Short mmCIF file of C-alpha atoms in Angstrom, two decimals:
data_model
loop_
_atom_site.label_atom_id
_atom_site.label_comp_id
_atom_site.label_asym_id
_atom_site.label_seq_id
_atom_site.Cartn_x
_atom_site.Cartn_y
_atom_site.Cartn_z
CA MET Q 1233 89.74 80.75 102.94
CA SER Q 1234 91.93 80.31 99.85
CA ASN Q 1235 95.72 79.79 100.15
CA ASP Q 1236 96.47 81.28 96.71
CA THR Q 1237 98.28 84.32 97.97
CA LEU Q 1238 100.36 82.27 100.35
CA THR Q 1239 101.38 79.88 97.66
CA LEU Q 1240 102.41 82.60 95.28
CA ALA Q 1241 104.31 84.41 98.09
CA GLN Q 1242 106.29 81.17 98.75
CA THR Q 1243 107.14 80.88 95.08
CA LEU Q 1244 108.48 84.37 94.93
CA ILE Q 1245 110.49 84.09 98.06
CA SER Q 1246 112.11 80.91 96.59
CA SER Q 1247 113.71 83.14 93.91
CA PRO Q 1248 116.92 84.73 95.43
CA SER Q 1249 116.36 88.18 94.00
CA LEU Q 1250 119.14 90.15 95.72
CA THR Q 1251 119.04 93.65 94.53
CA PRO Q 1252 119.19 94.51 91.57
CA ASP Q 1253 118.59 90.82 90.43
CA ASP Q 1254 115.04 90.05 89.68
CA ALA Q 1255 115.81 86.29 89.56
CA GLY Q 1256 112.85 85.47 87.47
CA CYS Q 1257 110.19 86.93 89.87
CA GLN Q 1258 108.70 89.22 87.31
CA GLU Q 1259 108.27 86.41 84.78
CA ILE Q 1260 106.15 84.55 87.43
CA LEU Q 1261 103.99 87.68 87.69
CA ILE Q 1262 103.80 88.08 83.92
CA GLN Q 1263 102.50 84.61 83.39
CA ARG Q 1264 99.63 85.25 85.71
CA LEU Q 1265 98.94 88.72 84.27
CA GLN Q 1266 98.86 87.59 80.59
CA GLN Q 1267 96.07 85.31 81.42
CA LEU Q 1268 94.08 88.24 82.62
CA GLY Q 1269 94.55 90.12 79.45
CA PHE Q 1270 97.26 92.59 80.60
CA ALA Q 1271 99.45 94.31 78.06
CA ILE Q 1272 103.07 93.50 79.13
CA GLU Q 1273 106.01 95.87 78.76
CA VAL Q 1274 109.43 94.83 80.17
CA MET Q 1275 111.76 97.85 80.57
CA ARG Q 1276 115.49 97.08 81.21
CA PHE Q 1277 117.87 99.70 82.22
CA GLY Q 1278 121.37 98.56 83.04
CA ASP Q 1279 121.19 95.53 85.37
CA VAL Q 1280 117.62 96.38 86.37
CA THR Q 1281 114.43 94.69 85.13
CA ASN Q 1282 111.18 96.64 85.29
CA LEU Q 1283 107.73 95.71 84.48
CA TRP Q 1284 104.89 97.86 83.32
CA ALA Q 1285 101.61 95.93 82.84
CA ARG Q 1286 98.24 97.44 81.96
CA ARG Q 1287 94.69 96.22 81.50
CA GLY Q 1288 92.39 98.75 79.94
CA ASN Q 1289 92.86 101.98 77.99
CA THR Q 1290 90.59 104.46 79.90
CA SER Q 1291 90.82 106.31 83.09
CA PRO Q 1292 90.92 106.27 85.94
CA VAL Q 1293 94.17 104.30 86.10
CA LEU Q 1294 94.73 102.39 89.28
CA CYS Q 1295 98.38 101.14 89.61
CA PHE Q 1296 99.89 98.73 92.03
CA ALA Q 1297 103.57 99.42 92.53
CA GLY Q 1298 106.31 97.35 94.25
CA HIS Q 1299 109.64 95.71 93.99
CA THR Q 1300 110.97 92.16 93.52
CA ASP Q 1301 114.48 92.78 94.76
CA VAL Q 1302 115.40 92.12 98.42
CA VAL Q 1303 118.27 93.12 100.69
CA PRO Q 1304 121.09 90.73 101.53
CA THR Q 1305 120.36 88.01 103.99
CA GLY Q 1306 123.14 88.80 106.51
CA PRO Q 1307 124.81 85.79 108.13
CA ILE Q 1308 122.85 82.87 106.84
CA GLU Q 1309 123.95 80.67 109.78
CA GLN Q 1310 122.04 83.01 112.08
CA TRP Q 1311 118.68 82.34 110.37
CA ASP Q 1312 116.56 79.62 111.86
CA SER Q 1313 115.81 78.42 108.33
CA GLU Q 1314 117.21 78.99 104.77
CA PRO Q 1315 116.28 82.60 103.85
CA PHE Q 1316 115.32 81.59 100.23
CA THR Q 1317 113.50 78.45 101.29
CA PRO Q 1318 110.14 79.68 102.52
CA SER Q 1319 109.36 78.08 105.93
CA ILE Q 1320 106.08 77.98 107.92
CA ARG Q 1321 106.19 77.68 111.65
CA ASN Q 1322 104.27 79.08 114.60
CA GLY Q 1323 101.75 80.56 112.19
CA ARG Q 1324 104.23 82.64 110.23
CA LEU Q 1325 105.89 82.60 106.93
CA TYR Q 1326 109.61 83.05 107.07
CA GLY Q 1327 112.03 84.05 104.28
CA ARG Q 1328 113.87 87.00 102.97
CA GLY Q 1329 111.29 89.34 101.38
CA ALA Q 1330 108.36 87.79 103.16
CA ALA Q 1331 107.34 91.27 104.50
CA ASP Q 1332 109.37 93.49 102.20
CA MET Q 1333 107.64 92.81 99.88
CA LYS Q 1334 106.84 89.58 98.14
CA THR Q 1335 103.67 88.88 100.11
CA SER Q 1336 102.39 92.25 98.88
CA LEU Q 1337 103.25 91.35 95.26
CA ALA Q 1338 101.41 88.03 95.57
CA ALA Q 1339 98.44 89.86 97.12
CA PHE Q 1340 98.35 92.26 94.23
CA ILE Q 1341 98.01 89.36 91.79
CA THR Q 1342 95.38 87.42 93.60
CA ALA Q 1343 93.41 90.56 94.38
CA ILE Q 1344 93.32 91.54 90.73
CA GLU Q 1345 92.52 88.01 89.78
CA SER Q 1346 89.48 87.86 92.07
CA PHE Q 1347 88.35 91.36 91.06
CA ILE Q 1348 88.45 90.53 87.30
CA ALA Q 1349 86.70 87.24 87.92
CA GLU Q 1350 83.73 89.25 89.30
CA HIS Q 1351 84.10 92.36 87.14
CA ASP Q 1352 85.57 91.53 83.77
CA LYS Q 1353 84.10 94.61 82.19
CA HIS Q 1354 85.23 97.09 84.90
CA ASN Q 1355 85.65 100.83 84.50
CA GLY Q 1356 89.05 102.38 83.97
CA SER Q 1357 92.42 100.56 83.91
CA ILE Q 1358 94.41 98.47 86.28
CA ALA Q 1359 98.20 98.63 86.05
CA LEU Q 1360 101.24 97.25 87.77
CA LEU Q 1361 104.72 99.00 88.04
CA ILE Q 1362 107.31 96.50 89.38
CA THR Q 1363 111.05 96.95 89.69
CA SER Q 1364 114.11 95.13 90.89
CA ASP Q 1365 115.90 98.31 91.91
CA GLU Q 1366 114.20 99.59 95.05
CA GLU Q 1367 116.47 98.23 97.65
CA GLY Q 1368 119.61 99.38 95.85
CA ILE Q 1369 120.67 102.72 94.42
CA ALA Q 1370 117.27 103.10 92.78
CA VAL Q 1371 118.53 104.80 89.56
CA ASP Q 1372 117.40 102.38 86.92
CA GLY Q 1373 114.11 101.30 88.42
CA THR Q 1374 110.84 103.00 89.07
CA VAL Q 1375 112.38 106.42 88.36
CA LYS Q 1376 113.15 105.39 84.82
CA VAL Q 1377 109.72 103.79 84.25
CA VAL Q 1378 108.16 106.96 85.50
CA GLU Q 1379 110.30 109.05 83.10
CA THR Q 1380 109.25 106.77 80.20
CA LEU Q 1381 105.55 106.96 81.08
CA LYS Q 1382 105.72 110.75 81.52
CA ALA Q 1383 107.45 111.21 78.17
CA ARG Q 1384 104.52 109.50 76.41
CA ASN Q 1385 101.87 111.35 78.62
CA GLU Q 1386 100.72 108.13 80.26
CA LEU Q 1387 99.63 109.25 83.69
CA ILE Q 1388 98.29 107.48 86.74
CA ASP Q 1389 95.28 108.52 88.73
CA TYR Q 1390 95.73 106.31 91.85
CA CYS Q 1391 98.68 104.29 92.97
CA ILE Q 1392 99.05 101.76 95.80
CA VAL Q 1393 102.60 100.96 96.85
CA GLY Q 1394 102.87 97.60 98.64
CA GLU Q 1395 105.45 98.57 101.19
CA PRO Q 1396 105.03 97.00 104.71
CA THR Q 1397 103.38 99.87 106.61
CA CYS Q 1398 101.51 98.36 109.56
CA THR Q 1399 103.02 98.46 113.03
CA ASP Q 1400 101.04 96.24 115.38
CA LYS Q 1401 98.18 94.77 113.39
CA LEU Q 1402 97.31 94.42 109.65
CA GLY Q 1403 95.31 97.49 108.76
CA ASP Q 1404 96.56 99.92 111.42
CA THR Q 1405 98.63 102.22 109.17
CA ILE Q 1406 98.39 103.67 105.63
CA LYS Q 1407 101.28 105.81 104.45
CA ASN Q 1408 99.90 108.77 102.63
CA GLY Q 1409 103.20 110.55 102.09
CA ARG Q 1410 106.89 110.43 102.92
CA ARG Q 1411 109.49 112.92 103.90
CA GLY Q 1412 112.12 114.01 101.26
CA SER Q 1413 115.79 113.12 101.67
CA LEU Q 1414 118.48 115.56 100.94
CA SER Q 1415 122.16 114.75 101.70
CA GLY Q 1416 125.24 116.88 101.94
CA ASN Q 1417 128.94 116.01 101.64
CA LEU Q 1418 130.71 118.82 103.53
CA THR Q 1419 134.52 119.37 103.51
CA ILE Q 1420 135.80 122.15 105.82
CA LYS Q 1421 139.35 123.14 105.09
CA GLY Q 1422 142.02 124.15 107.55
CA ILE Q 1423 145.82 124.08 107.68
CA GLN Q 1424 147.69 120.93 108.78
CA GLY Q 1425 150.47 121.29 111.29
CA HIS Q 1426 152.19 120.03 114.38
CA ILE Q 1427 149.94 119.95 117.39
CA ALA Q 1428 152.61 121.50 119.56
CA TYR Q 1429 152.69 124.55 117.28
CA PRO Q 1430 149.00 125.39 116.88
CA HIS Q 1431 149.68 129.02 115.85
CA LEU Q 1432 151.14 127.63 112.59
CA ALA Q 1433 148.06 125.60 111.76
CA LYS Q 1434 144.19 126.05 111.57
CA ASN Q 1435 142.26 123.11 113.11
CA PRO Q 1436 139.11 122.58 110.88
CA ILE Q 1437 137.51 120.49 113.51
CA HIS Q 1438 137.57 123.51 115.86
CA LEU Q 1439 136.50 125.87 113.13
CA MET Q 1440 133.56 123.68 112.27
CA ALA Q 1441 132.21 123.25 115.69
CA PRO Q 1442 130.14 126.40 116.17
CA ALA Q 1443 128.63 126.06 112.72
CA VAL Q 1444 127.63 122.41 113.37
CA ALA Q 1445 126.05 123.47 116.63
CA GLU Q 1446 124.04 126.15 114.88
CA LEU Q 1447 122.97 123.71 112.12
CA ALA Q 1448 122.00 121.11 114.78
CA GLN Q 1449 119.89 123.70 116.70
CA THR Q 1450 118.25 125.40 113.69
CA GLU Q 1451 114.46 125.12 113.38
CA TRP Q 1452 114.20 124.45 109.53
CA ASP Q 1453 110.36 124.43 109.66
CA GLN Q 1454 107.52 123.58 112.07
CA GLY Q 1455 106.08 120.69 109.98
CA ASN Q 1456 102.39 120.66 109.27
CA GLU Q 1457 99.29 118.52 109.80
CA TYR Q 1458 100.81 115.39 108.19
CA PHE Q 1459 104.61 115.85 108.72
CA PRO Q 1460 106.83 116.38 111.65
CA PRO Q 1461 109.38 119.28 111.51
CA THR Q 1462 112.32 118.82 109.17
CA THR Q 1463 115.46 117.37 110.82
CA TRP Q 1464 119.16 117.73 110.09
CA HIS Q 1465 121.62 115.02 111.32
CA ILE Q 1466 125.28 114.15 110.75
CA SER Q 1467 125.84 110.54 109.77
CA ASN Q 1468 129.65 110.49 109.39
CA ILE Q 1469 132.68 112.48 110.35
CA LYS Q 1470 136.19 111.85 109.10
CA SER Q 1471 139.48 113.75 109.84
CA GLY Q 1472 142.93 113.30 110.98
CA THR Q 1473 146.00 111.24 109.92
CA GLY Q 1474 145.65 108.72 112.80
CA ALA Q 1475 148.61 110.40 114.59
CA THR Q 1476 148.02 112.02 117.92
CA ASN Q 1477 150.40 114.97 117.24
CA VAL Q 1478 149.04 116.22 113.95
CA ILE Q 1479 146.39 118.89 113.47
CA PRO Q 1480 144.39 117.73 110.44
CA GLY Q 1481 144.17 119.77 107.25
CA GLU Q 1482 140.44 119.25 106.70
CA VAL Q 1483 137.39 117.51 108.10
CA ASN Q 1484 134.72 115.78 106.07
CA LEU Q 1485 131.05 115.47 107.26
CA LEU Q 1486 128.15 113.61 105.76
CA PHE Q 1487 124.75 114.88 106.76
CA ASN Q 1488 121.08 114.37 105.83
CA PHE Q 1489 117.80 116.35 105.89
CA ARG Q 1490 114.53 114.41 106.26
CA PHE Q 1491 112.34 117.21 105.21
CA ALA Q 1492 108.65 117.87 105.09
CA THR Q 1493 106.55 119.71 102.52
CA ALA Q 1494 106.84 122.82 104.67
CA SER Q 1495 110.50 123.20 103.38
CA THR Q 1496 111.94 123.06 99.85
CA VAL Q 1497 115.17 121.86 98.51
CA THR Q 1498 116.16 125.44 97.73
CA SER Q 1499 115.21 126.81 101.18
CA LEU Q 1500 117.27 124.07 102.92
CA LYS Q 1501 120.29 124.68 100.76
CA THR Q 1502 120.11 128.44 101.03
CA LYS Q 1503 119.94 128.44 104.86
CA THR Q 1504 122.73 125.81 105.17
CA HIS Q 1505 125.13 128.01 103.06
CA GLU Q 1506 124.14 131.11 105.04
CA ILE Q 1507 125.14 129.41 108.26
CA LEU Q 1508 128.37 128.11 106.85
CA GLU Q 1509 129.33 131.49 105.44
CA ARG Q 1510 128.32 133.46 108.55
CA HIS Q 1511 130.98 131.37 110.37
CA ALA Q 1512 133.56 132.33 107.71
CA LEU Q 1513 134.42 128.77 106.83
CA ASP Q 1514 136.55 127.61 103.82
CA TYR Q 1515 134.34 124.80 102.68
CA ASP Q 1516 133.19 122.64 99.75
CA LEU Q 1517 129.64 121.24 99.81
CA GLN Q 1518 128.15 118.74 97.36
CA TRP Q 1519 124.43 117.98 97.43
CA THR Q 1520 122.50 114.83 96.58
CA LEU Q 1521 118.78 114.78 96.43
CA SER Q 1522 117.41 111.27 96.93
CA GLY Q 1523 113.77 112.24 96.79
CA LYS Q 1524 111.31 115.07 97.28
CA PRO Q 1525 108.60 114.82 99.82
CA PHE Q 1526 105.10 113.79 98.64
CA LEU Q 1527 101.76 114.01 100.27
CA THR Q 1528 98.36 112.62 99.36
CA PRO Q 1529 95.52 114.41 101.34
CA LYS Q 1530 92.64 112.26 102.36
CA ALA Q 1531 90.70 111.90 99.19
CA GLU Q 1532 89.28 109.06 96.90
CA LEU Q 1533 92.17 106.76 97.22
CA ALA Q 1534 92.77 106.99 100.96
CA ASN Q 1535 89.09 106.86 101.60
CA ALA Q 1536 88.66 103.68 99.35
CA MET Q 1537 91.51 101.96 101.15
CA THR Q 1538 90.37 102.99 104.60
CA ALA Q 1539 86.95 101.66 103.86
CA ALA Q 1540 88.42 98.38 102.50
CA ILE Q 1541 90.50 97.88 105.66
CA LYS Q 1542 87.53 98.50 107.88
CA ASP Q 1543 85.44 95.97 105.96
CA VAL Q 1544 88.14 93.17 106.20
CA THR Q 1545 89.69 93.94 109.61
CA THR Q 1546 87.19 96.15 111.53
CA ILE Q 1547 90.23 98.51 112.18
CA ASP Q 1548 90.10 102.27 111.55
CA ALA Q 1549 93.42 102.71 109.70
CA GLN Q 1550 95.52 105.86 110.50
CA LEU Q 1551 97.24 107.96 107.95
CA SER Q 1552 100.94 108.41 108.56
CA THR Q 1553 103.95 109.96 106.79
CA SER Q 1554 106.55 108.39 109.18
CA GLY Q 1555 109.51 106.23 108.01
CA GLY Q 1556 112.05 106.38 105.26
CA THR Q 1557 111.66 106.92 101.54
CA SER Q 1558 109.98 104.65 99.08
CA ASP Q 1559 109.45 104.55 95.27
CA GLY Q 1560 106.32 106.56 95.97
CA ARG Q 1561 108.51 109.64 95.77
CA PHE Q 1562 109.13 108.91 92.04
CA ILE Q 1563 105.47 107.85 91.23
CA ALA Q 1564 104.13 111.14 92.72
CA ASP Q 1565 105.57 112.87 89.68
CA ILE Q 1566 102.90 111.29 87.42
CA CYS Q 1567 100.16 110.50 90.00
CA THR Q 1568 98.46 112.93 92.42
CA GLN Q 1569 97.18 110.29 94.81
CA VAL Q 1570 99.81 107.82 96.08
CA VAL Q 1571 99.49 105.71 99.29
CA GLU Q 1572 101.46 102.73 100.66
CA PHE Q 1573 99.90 99.85 102.41
CA GLY Q 1574 101.22 96.29 103.17
CA PRO Q 1575 101.81 93.94 106.04
CA CYS Q 1576 103.53 94.58 109.45
CA ASN Q 1577 107.06 95.89 109.18
CA ALA Q 1578 108.55 94.67 112.48
CA THR Q 1579 110.93 92.19 110.83
CA ILE Q 1580 111.85 93.85 107.55
CA HIS Q 1581 115.54 93.74 106.69
CA LYS Q 1582 116.14 91.55 109.72
CA LEU Q 1583 117.20 87.99 110.24
CA ASN Q 1584 114.23 85.67 110.18
CA GLU Q 1585 112.08 88.12 108.28
CA ASN Q 1586 108.36 86.94 108.39
CA VAL Q 1587 104.70 87.74 108.12
CA GLU Q 1588 101.78 86.30 109.88
CA ILE Q 1589 99.97 83.75 107.72
CA SER Q 1590 96.63 84.96 108.96
CA ASP Q 1591 97.34 88.36 107.50
CA ILE Q 1592 98.13 87.08 103.96
CA GLU Q 1593 94.73 86.51 102.49
CA PRO Q 1594 93.11 89.44 104.25
CA LEU Q 1595 95.81 91.65 102.62
CA SER Q 1596 94.72 90.42 99.21
CA LYS Q 1597 91.07 91.03 100.03
CA ILE Q 1598 91.86 94.62 101.12
CA TYR Q 1599 93.52 95.28 97.83
CA GLN Q 1600 90.56 93.66 95.98
CA LEU Q 1601 87.92 95.79 97.82
CA THR Q 1602 89.97 98.95 97.29
CA ILE Q 1603 89.87 98.26 93.47
CA GLU Q 1604 86.12 97.76 93.72
CA ASN Q 1605 85.67 101.00 95.67
CA LEU Q 1606 87.70 102.92 93.09
CA LEU Q 1607 86.45 101.33 89.83
CA ILE Q 1608 83.02 99.92 90.58
CA ASN Q 1609 81.43 101.57 93.56
CA LYS Q 1610 82.23 105.26 92.63
#
């Protein structure tokens, strides 16, 4: 078995691409892609470097999407090896980004190389959308590239996002959708006063309690075949002066909805305001939408990848929408079929992040067979 994917993954891990710094990773990819005849377009927005590369001018367009940026290492002294010096031990490749998601990036490239070597005159087009802004605030990365492509009516038929999706074994999980994320910054106002004279004050913490209880107990929806019910959770509460004898004048809550396609942004906002107003609260509420939910029903793309996984691993992959958000939420705006598939995710964002070496070349082969299933074997 070739070690091309492993070698490229090691090269990428060696570049300390802490978000939003690409640290030269995309140039490494570009050099390989230019040799394959890809048209290269580098899009820079702010401090973010994005790559749009395409080979072919016809449809269907199959896009591989991912990110070169990684999260901070945490305490380096607690790593067993330098996080940006790829290390192999006990059958695993260690380094920041090994699982999330430089191994997937390397597998994209070697899969495409192998495919083109066998099918130089393939149908359709192959594209890559790579950003250095996925692990950060994600405002100048994939979302901006998608806006650019949409403005010139350049759409995608199929998209594979290389996020680490597997839980126990390579091939066990494909993500065919993600929940949306809607956050609220809620301030409930009262009247500050001496705690010994409560009749002269209004305690906003006491006022908010019944409303919070109702919000926490509300059934926002029942979910559906692919998504669990929508959830509402408080992440932060801040109030008080620090003194024990002062009733605070306001209380601030940060909360978040992880919502399914069974709800909409409008329905969640409307119901929240109804509850707050029913409890006669004096409040201010600011909303932030991080991403809408997206869902790819089992169709050509999911079927092509499921078949490829079965051929390589003998595993029957399961479709899942669990987990957090990904850049798939942006790509779904110009692509009706988006799935995520990559290596096991047990160590992502952790100290000593790693992937099993025995999974690396099979991952590339799965991507290659998926291309064949979509562009050759239709």
